[in-house]
Structure formats: C-alpha cells, structure tokens
C-alpha cells in the first residue's frame, strides 16, 4: 500500500527535499513567458517551428535521425512497441516485470494492443543477456527501462547493456529504451547521451521529472520508423490542437536542468552516504546509480506520514512524496530524488531533518 | 483531396473570417495569467482544485452527475465507448460513417479496442430512428455527433433525437453524444444544455473550437460510469502530470465564449443569407443549423488557394482554412465558422471579400 502526502500542507512549505521546487501556476506562466521561443508561431496539431526545434534538438542530443513530441510517455512507448510489432510481425515484448510499462500503466500495452509481455528478470535487478537468452523464444521487441525505477533507479553495467544490444541486433530484434530518466544516466555511464542511445533502435525521453518541465516527452529513432508511429499517435489521442506550454517548458528544461544533471547525481551520492550512517536506515542501491534512490526507514508508514505533516506545519519543510509500505510493518520505503530543491539544504540539514522525522515517528 | 492554407502568410494577417482571432504564444500566456483560477494550486495527474472546479461546473451545465477532464476528444470518446462496451458486453457501436469517430481518427476505436462499427445513415444526413431499427441487431452503444460536422454541421430535429433516445432507453442501449460542437447547438434547439444532454447517457464536450481554449474536453455522465472510464484514461495516456494551462483556458472559454454562442449562430445565419445570393455559391445547410456551415465555391481549389494567399499578402485578411476538393473539379468546399474574429467584419465586407476571391480565382 502507498500513502500519499497531504497536498494542502505541502503547498504551504517553502523548502522541499525531493526534486525541483514546485512552481505555482502563476510562476510557471512567468517562466514560460521568458522562453526564447516565445515569439515563434503557436503549434497546431504537432506542426510549428518551436515544436520542430525541440524535436530536432532532442534528436541531435540522442544521436537519432528523428524525434516526435508526445504529451505522455505511456503513449510514446505504445507508439514504439506497436510499430515495432507491426514491423517484425511478432507481438511479444520482452520487459521487466517491475518496469513502468508492465507495472504502472494498467497493462495498456496488452489491453489496447495485441501485444504480449514476456517478463524477464528477477525482482530486484534488471534482466541480463543470459536471462533474455533463457527465454528460448525470440521476442518481437525488447524494452529496457533506464534506470529501472521500481528497483531503486538501478542501471545495468555498460558491458551488459552493450552485450544485450549487440545480441538483439544479431537476432534482428528491435531494442527500445524507456528513458523516462535517461537524462539522469549520463554520469553513471560517463558517456554521451548519443552513445548511450546508440545501443537502442528507439528511445523515449521525458521532459518533466529530471528536466522539470510541465509534461511531455519525445520518441526518437529512425526517420521512417518515427513516421510510422504517427498513425498510432493519432489513434492514441496524441495529436493535440496545441502543446505550446509543454514545448516551451521542455526547451527550458534542456537549457537549464540538463547541464546540472551531473551535479544532481554527485549530490545524491553525498546525501546517500550521510543518510546511510543513520541507525536503522538502509539505501537501495548504495551508492545510488543516478540522482535518485530508495530509502528504507525503520518506522511504519502512518507514523512517518504524521511526522512529515508535523515538520510541514512547524518548519515548512516537505521531505518525501509517497510512502511505500513494505513486507515489514515497521519498514517504509520512500524515494529520494535530488534536484534543484535539494540545493537549498546542506547535507547535515538533511540528516538532521531525517533524524527528527524518525524521532517523531517513534514518539507517535 | 484537401489543400492546406499557408500558415506562414496566415500569421501576417490581422483579420480572420473564420473562428476566433488566433492568439500568439505570448498573448495566450498573458490571457492565462488573468485567470481567476490562477492562484489555485497546480493540478497533478488529474487532481487539484481548479481542474475539479472546471469538471464540476461543466457537469452542472450538462446536468450530469460527474465529469472528467481529458486532453483530447479522441481519448474521451474511446473511454466512453469502451466502458459502455464492457458494461453491455456488446462491442458493436452504431455510428454515422461520416462521424469524426469513424472518419477522422484513423479507426482508433477498431484498432485499439475490440469495438466494431455499425455504420448507419446516408451520406449527407444524420441517421434516424428508422435507420437504426433497420439494423435489426441491437448495438452495444449508439453514438450521435451533435452536429455532424462532415455533413455541414447538421443537427437532427429535436423530435427525432428525442425518439432515438427514448428507443435506446427502452432497449437498454447506452447513447453517447459526440458533443465536440455541442455548445454551438443550444440556439437551434432552443433548450438548455442540460436538457439536450439529458437525452444521452454520456456526453463529450470540447473546450477548444467554439470555446476558443488551448485544447481538451470533458467526458460527462453518471458518477460510477465516469469512475470506470478512468482505467481507460490511464491506458490511453490521459493521466498527465499537469494540464493547468488547458484548465485555465477552458474555464475562460466557459465564461467568455459560451454566453456569446447565440450571437455567433445568429451572425452565421445573417452572413449565410448574404453569401447565398452570390452567383454560383451554394450553402449546406441553408440556413445553417449552428454557427458553421459548408460553402461551395465555383472555382478549383488551387485557384482559390492562390486567391486566399493574394488577399493575405495585399489586404492582410485570412478567409478560410482547409480547401476541400469535391467530385466536380470546378467546385470547392470550405467551412465557414463564425466566432469572435467575424465580429471585425460587416456582412457586406464579407460578401465583398468573397467576390474578390472568386474574381481572383477566375483570373488565375
């Protein structure tokens, strides 16, 4: 079970531990009004100079021929998986059982398409080439979530990723990257985004999350493939009258947050090291692979929720989003996502806040 | 075939005959910043006070228990039709072959769902109860587009609509209204939106088109039904991180354009009557049912396109959007949509502009 944070109290806070500082509607509009793309004509049903610039720039960063803006990753990935299936005429998709596509989209890929998931990999880590081969059936496509969020934002080592990519090409099996957090992966691999994306045939990258945009993403890949996905984009309601606020904010995210990603990742490792020294606290993975990690706290979720709300009321700080209950009643998982908001904290302030929270939970 | 207008030239114009005057990105943001909902917290994945207010207000206008904001009508209607099909366990949908769902969405309802279209009605008019009965099979649901855009924005007479609704209820067949232009229908029926919508079990209404919003719509109906559609909304990528610019602009549309709808319709009839007197020009329907109608011009599409561009260059006026070729090479159809932009024209200016255009096309 998951407990959700009190959004009413949250909006009264002035410091946030996770992600980027949330902007109000008013401040979002002010920021959009500063966009260098502001005086370009408005897009209409996916056509326009600003959306085209965003698509081209993202395609270039990823080293892909073409990219198309999509309002939601759920749609971008269905566009990719369905198009690959129509090309290979094989409707099986090898994916991890904890991947977003299989775990968090109400099985859209199976309920809206004739796609069939082939689950590969154990619960707490990404699948390996060996596990893929052990399927003993060639899937229509393979999808890899980089990083696998539900396993602690973990990444496959480069060599393993490279081996899967090489094997998939030999077998003529298209490889798709779910790159909802691909921007966050650069520092771990120490390679350019183009080099990382070159291992896959298609890749989806998000503009909110790490890049702090309003929403939206692109799907990138070969030009003819991207063109083929458009029919599915239309069917899936992705051909929107205008998406200009998303486009402006995505462009801002590329300019502002992308160059800071390495510092977010470094900071996450620093904070993680300090938190791991608190009695009873565990981290997954330790050290973190990207700017985010799972934090296991020795307290029940309900007690932690009360503590988080108390700190919001008394100190106007907001620590975590969702509280995930685990198999142990007195152990709760939260995700720590280091972004711009975390710059407002010294590491010892983070440690202190967590110790206070644990004390509040013990006293509850 | 359709010819599309030169968008580059279009943006240099200062008067537009069709629809509302297009706003630039800059002006759109300025307008959003004036919203009375601006200081409400931002929505997150469909939750928040502004989106809730919009949903409640729209549900009230339509006299329905509940409404949910959706970014795109294509998705809202799939949510409705799939949910009705799951409830009735019958996957056939009675619809008009020229309806948006069947003609303009790349058959999404059939390609993404196990739905099967039962086409009813002749080419140039909405279907009647008699034609529905003549199917001799009970469909899982019935959908009626109000008005049927591709047949000249035409409406069924109230008595016929009422008869279909009554029969559908007797047969326990859910009736869905595609109300992309439902706001435009009030004056024709001379009834409240709630009374019109009461004939259907579910109804989709759009916030752009007549209401001039950025995009988006709501699906309205019984509370338990709307709740059931949410799973499909998630699968269809309708659960977006934030949609606040759409929400603010939709609310503005309800306050600003909805009260003016009757005057747009009256103006359309006035302009239509004047245009119908021009030699060789024909209107469908005549008189118009709503604020929009089809105008058949005695000239080839390419000649008209050149003429439209010439008037844009020399007089900075923009007349029509898409030029539709017909079965006669020298007859072209354009849609006239009367909105706020049309208020900048006297009726004799409209007539004069059309006469100039026809002369330019003759000289081409």
CSV table of N, CA, C and O in Angstrom, one decimal, chain A residues 61-125:
chain,number,residue,atom,x,y,z
A,61,UNK,N,20.8,15.5,-29.7
A,61,UNK,CA,21.4,15.1,-28.4
A,61,UNK,C,21.4,13.6,-28.3
A,61,UNK,O,22.4,13.0,-27.8
A,62,UNK,N,20.4,12.9,-28.8
A,62,UNK,CA,20.3,11.5,-28.7
A,62,UNK,C,20.9,10.8,-29.9
A,62,UNK,O,20.9,9.5,-29.9
A,63,UNK,N,21.4,11.5,-30.8
A,63,UNK,CA,22.0,10.9,-32.0
A,63,UNK,C,21.1,10.1,-32.9
A,63,UNK,O,21.5,9.2,-33.5
A,64,UNK,N,19.8,10.5,-32.9
A,64,UNK,CA,18.8,9.8,-33.7
A,64,UNK,C,18.4,10.7,-34.9
A,64,UNK,O,18.5,11.9,-34.8
A,65,UNK,N,17.9,10.0,-35.9
A,65,UNK,CA,17.5,10.7,-37.1
A,65,UNK,C,16.3,11.6,-36.9
A,65,UNK,O,16.3,12.7,-37.4
A,66,UNK,N,15.4,11.2,-36.1
A,66,UNK,CA,14.1,11.9,-36.0
A,66,UNK,C,13.6,11.8,-34.6
A,66,UNK,O,13.9,10.8,-33.9
A,67,UNK,N,12.8,12.7,-34.2
A,67,UNK,CA,12.1,12.6,-32.9
A,67,UNK,C,10.7,13.3,-33.0
A,67,UNK,O,10.5,14.2,-33.8
A,68,UNK,N,9.8,12.8,-32.2
A,68,UNK,CA,8.4,13.4,-32.3
A,68,UNK,C,8.0,13.7,-30.8
A,68,UNK,O,8.2,12.9,-29.9
A,69,UNK,N,7.4,14.9,-30.6
A,69,UNK,CA,6.9,15.3,-29.3
A,69,UNK,C,5.7,14.5,-29.0
A,69,UNK,O,4.8,14.4,-29.9
A,70,UNK,N,5.5,14.0,-27.8
A,70,UNK,CA,4.3,13.3,-27.4
A,70,UNK,C,4.0,13.8,-26.0
A,70,UNK,O,4.9,14.1,-25.2
A,71,UNK,N,2.7,13.9,-25.7
A,71,UNK,CA,2.3,14.5,-24.4
A,71,UNK,C,2.5,13.6,-23.2
A,71,UNK,O,2.5,14.1,-22.1
A,72,UNK,N,2.7,12.3,-23.5
A,72,UNK,CA,2.8,11.4,-22.3
A,72,UNK,C,3.6,10.2,-22.7
A,72,UNK,O,3.4,9.6,-23.8
A,73,UNK,N,4.5,9.7,-21.9
A,73,UNK,CA,5.3,8.6,-22.1
A,73,UNK,C,4.6,7.3,-22.4
A,73,UNK,O,4.9,6.5,-23.2
A,74,UNK,N,3.5,7.2,-21.7
A,74,UNK,CA,2.6,6.0,-21.9
A,74,UNK,C,2.2,5.8,-23.3
A,74,UNK,O,2.2,4.7,-23.9
A,75,UNK,N,2.0,7.0,-24.0
A,75,UNK,CA,1.6,6.9,-25.4
A,75,UNK,C,2.8,6.7,-26.3
A,75,UNK,O,2.8,5.9,-27.2
A,76,UNK,N,3.9,7.4,-26.0
A,76,UNK,CA,5.1,7.3,-26.8
A,76,UNK,C,5.6,5.9,-26.8
A,76,UNK,O,6.0,5.4,-27.9
A,77,UNK,N,5.5,5.2,-25.7
A,77,UNK,CA,6.0,3.8,-25.7
A,77,UNK,C,5.1,2.9,-26.4
A,77,UNK,O,5.5,1.9,-27.1
A,78,UNK,N,3.8,3.1,-26.3
A,78,UNK,CA,2.8,2.3,-27.1
A,78,UNK,C,3.1,2.5,-28.6
A,78,UNK,O,3.0,1.5,-29.4
A,79,UNK,N,3.3,3.8,-29.0
A,79,UNK,CA,3.6,4.0,-30.4
A,79,UNK,C,4.8,3.2,-30.8
A,79,UNK,O,4.8,2.6,-31.9
A,80,UNK,N,5.9,3.2,-30.0
A,80,UNK,CA,7.1,2.4,-30.4
A,80,UNK,C,6.8,0.9,-30.4
A,80,UNK,O,7.1,0.3,-31.4
A,81,UNK,N,6.3,0.4,-29.3
A,81,UNK,CA,6.1,-1.1,-29.2
A,81,UNK,C,5.2,-1.6,-30.3
A,81,UNK,O,5.4,-2.6,-30.9
A,82,UNK,N,4.1,-0.8,-30.5
A,82,UNK,CA,3.1,-1.3,-31.5
A,82,UNK,C,3.8,-1.3,-32.9
A,82,UNK,O,3.6,-2.2,-33.7
A,83,UNK,N,4.5,-0.2,-33.2
A,83,UNK,CA,5.1,-0.1,-34.5
A,83,UNK,C,6.2,-1.1,-34.7
A,83,UNK,O,6.3,-1.8,-35.8
A,84,UNK,N,7.0,-1.4,-33.7
A,84,UNK,CA,8.0,-2.5,-33.9
A,84,UNK,C,7.3,-3.8,-34.1
A,84,UNK,O,7.7,-4.6,-34.9
A,85,UNK,N,6.2,-4.0,-33.4
A,85,UNK,CA,5.4,-5.3,-33.6
A,85,UNK,C,4.9,-5.4,-35.0
A,85,UNK,O,4.9,-6.5,-35.6
A,86,UNK,N,4.4,-4.3,-35.5
A,86,UNK,CA,3.8,-4.4,-36.9
A,86,UNK,C,4.9,-4.6,-37.9
A,86,UNK,O,4.7,-5.3,-38.9
A,87,UNK,N,6.1,-4.1,-37.6
A,87,UNK,CA,7.3,-4.4,-38.5
A,87,UNK,C,7.8,-5.8,-38.4
A,87,UNK,O,8.1,-6.4,-39.4
A,88,UNK,N,8.0,-6.3,-37.2
A,88,UNK,CA,8.6,-7.6,-37.0
A,88,UNK,C,7.5,-8.7,-37.2
A,88,UNK,O,7.8,-9.9,-37.3
A,89,UNK,N,6.2,-8.3,-37.1
A,89,UNK,CA,5.1,-9.2,-37.2
A,89,UNK,C,5.2,-10.3,-36.0
A,89,UNK,O,4.8,-11.4,-36.2
A,90,UNK,N,5.7,-9.8,-34.9
A,90,UNK,CA,5.8,-10.6,-33.7
A,90,UNK,C,5.3,-9.7,-32.6
A,90,UNK,O,5.9,-8.6,-32.4
A,91,UNK,N,4.4,-10.2,-31.8
A,91,UNK,CA,3.7,-9.3,-30.9
A,91,UNK,C,4.2,-9.4,-29.4
A,91,UNK,O,3.6,-8.9,-28.5
A,92,UNK,N,5.2,-10.2,-29.3
A,92,UNK,CA,5.8,-10.3,-27.9
A,92,UNK,C,6.8,-9.2,-27.6
A,92,UNK,O,7.6,-8.8,-28.5
A,93,UNK,N,6.8,-8.8,-26.4
A,93,UNK,CA,7.7,-7.7,-25.9
A,93,UNK,C,8.4,-8.2,-24.7
A,93,UNK,O,7.7,-8.5,-23.7
A,94,UNK,N,9.7,-8.4,-24.7
A,94,UNK,CA,10.5,-8.7,-23.5
A,94,UNK,C,10.6,-7.5,-22.7
A,94,UNK,O,11.1,-6.5,-23.1
A,95,UNK,N,10.2,-7.6,-21.4
A,95,UNK,CA,10.3,-6.5,-20.5
A,95,UNK,C,10.4,-7.0,-19.1
A,95,UNK,O,10.2,-8.1,-18.8
A,96,UNK,N,10.8,-6.1,-18.2
A,96,UNK,CA,11.0,-6.4,-16.8
A,96,UNK,C,9.6,-6.3,-16.1
A,96,UNK,O,8.9,-5.4,-16.3
A,97,UNK,N,9.3,-7.3,-15.2
A,97,UNK,CA,8.0,-7.2,-14.5
A,97,UNK,C,7.8,-6.0,-13.6
A,97,UNK,O,6.7,-5.7,-13.3
A,98,UNK,N,8.9,-5.4,-13.3
A,98,UNK,CA,8.8,-4.1,-12.5
A,98,UNK,C,8.9,-2.9,-13.3
A,98,UNK,O,8.9,-1.8,-12.8
A,99,UNK,N,9.0,-3.0,-14.6
A,99,UNK,CA,9.1,-1.9,-15.5
A,99,UNK,C,7.8,-1.1,-15.5
A,99,UNK,O,6.7,-1.6,-15.2
A,100,UNK,N,7.9,0.2,-15.8
A,100,UNK,CA,6.8,1.1,-15.8
A,100,UNK,C,5.7,0.6,-16.7
A,100,UNK,O,4.5,0.5,-16.4
A,101,UNK,N,6.1,0.1,-17.9
A,101,UNK,CA,5.2,-0.4,-18.9
A,101,UNK,C,4.3,-1.6,-18.3
A,101,UNK,O,3.1,-1.7,-18.6
A,102,UNK,N,5.0,-2.5,-17.6
A,102,UNK,CA,4.3,-3.6,-17.1
A,102,UNK,C,3.6,-3.3,-15.7
A,102,UNK,O,2.5,-3.9,-15.5
A,103,UNK,N,4.2,-2.4,-14.9
A,103,UNK,CA,3.7,-2.3,-13.6
A,103,UNK,C,2.8,-1.1,-13.3
A,103,UNK,O,1.9,-1.1,-12.4
A,104,UNK,N,2.9,-0.1,-14.1
A,104,UNK,CA,2.3,1.2,-13.8
A,104,UNK,C,1.4,1.8,-14.8
A,104,UNK,O,1.0,3.0,-14.7
A,105,UNK,N,1.1,1.1,-15.9
A,105,UNK,CA,0.2,1.6,-16.9
A,105,UNK,C,-1.0,0.8,-17.1
A,105,UNK,O,-1.6,0.9,-18.2
A,106,UNK,N,-1.4,0.1,-16.1
A,106,UNK,CA,-2.7,-0.7,-16.1
A,106,UNK,C,-2.7,-1.6,-17.4
A,106,UNK,O,-3.7,-1.8,-18.0
A,107,UNK,N,-1.5,-2.1,-17.7
A,107,UNK,CA,-1.3,-3.1,-18.8
A,107,UNK,C,-1.9,-2.5,-20.1
A,107,UNK,O,-2.4,-3.3,-20.9
A,108,UNK,N,-1.7,-1.3,-20.3
A,108,UNK,CA,-2.2,-0.6,-21.6
A,108,UNK,C,-1.6,-1.4,-22.8
A,108,UNK,O,-2.4,-1.6,-23.8
A,109,UNK,N,-0.4,-1.8,-22.8
A,109,UNK,CA,0.2,-2.5,-23.9
A,109,UNK,C,-0.5,-3.7,-24.3
A,109,UNK,O,-0.6,-4.1,-25.5
A,110,UNK,N,-1.1,-4.4,-23.3
A,110,UNK,CA,-1.8,-5.6,-23.6
A,110,UNK,C,-3.3,-5.4,-23.8
A,110,UNK,O,-4.0,-6.2,-24.4
A,111,UNK,N,-3.9,-4.3,-23.1
A,111,UNK,CA,-5.3,-4.1,-23.2
A,111,UNK,C,-5.7,-3.3,-24.4
A,111,UNK,O,-6.9,-3.4,-24.9
A,112,UNK,N,-4.8,-2.5,-25.0
A,112,UNK,CA,-5.1,-1.7,-26.2
A,112,UNK,C,-4.5,-2.3,-27.5
A,112,UNK,O,-4.8,-1.8,-28.5
A,113,UNK,N,-3.6,-3.2,-27.3
A,113,UNK,CA,-2.9,-3.7,-28.5
A,113,UNK,C,-2.8,-5.2,-28.4
A,113,UNK,O,-3.0,-5.8,-27.3
A,114,UNK,N,-2.5,-5.9,-29.5
A,114,UNK,CA,-2.4,-7.3,-29.4
A,114,UNK,C,-0.9,-7.7,-29.0
A,114,UNK,O,-0.4,-8.6,-29.5
A,115,UNK,N,-0.4,-6.9,-28.1
A,115,UNK,CA,1.0,-7.2,-27.6
A,115,UNK,C,0.9,-8.1,-26.4
A,115,UNK,O,0.0,-8.1,-25.6
A,116,UNK,N,2.0,-8.9,-26.2
A,116,UNK,CA,2.1,-9.9,-25.1
A,116,UNK,C,3.4,-9.7,-24.4
A,116,UNK,O,4.4,-9.7,-25.1
A,117,UNK,N,3.3,-9.5,-23.1
A,117,UNK,CA,4.6,-9.3,-22.4
A,117,UNK,C,5.3,-10.6,-22.1
A,117,UNK,O,4.6,-11.6,-21.7
A,118,UNK,N,6.6,-10.6,-22.4
A,118,UNK,CA,7.4,-11.7,-21.9
A,118,UNK,C,8.2,-11.2,-20.8
A,118,UNK,O,9.2,-10.4,-21.0
A,119,UNK,N,7.9,-11.6,-19.6
A,119,UNK,CA,8.6,-11.0,-18.4
A,119,UNK,C,9.9,-11.7,-18.2
A,119,UNK,O,10.0,-12.9,-18.1
A,120,UNK,N,11.0,-10.8,-18.1
A,120,UNK,CA,12.3,-11.3,-17.9
A,120,UNK,C,13.0,-10.6,-16.7
A,120,UNK,O,12.8,-9.3,-16.6
A,121,UNK,N,13.7,-11.3,-15.9
A,121,UNK,CA,14.5,-10.6,-14.9
A,121,UNK,C,13.9,-10.9,-13.5
A,121,UNK,O,12.7,-11.1,-13.4
A,122,UNK,N,14.7,-10.8,-12.5
A,122,UNK,CA,14.3,-11.1,-11.1
A,122,UNK,C,13.9,-9.8,-10.5
A,122,UNK,O,14.1,-8.7,-11.0
A,123,UNK,N,13.2,-9.9,-9.3
A,123,UNK,CA,12.5,-8.8,-8.8
A,123,UNK,C,13.4,-7.5,-8.5
A,123,UNK,O,12.9,-6.4,-8.7
A,124,UNK,N,14.6,-7.7,-8.1
A,124,UNK,CA,15.3,-6.5,-7.6
A,124,UNK,C,16.5,-6.1,-8.6
A,124,UNK,O,17.3,-5.3,-8.2
A,125,UNK,N,16.5,-6.6,-9.8
A,125,UNK,CA,17.5,-6.1,-10.7
A,125,UNK,C,17.1,-6.2,-12.1
A,125,UNK,O,16.2,-7.0,-12.4
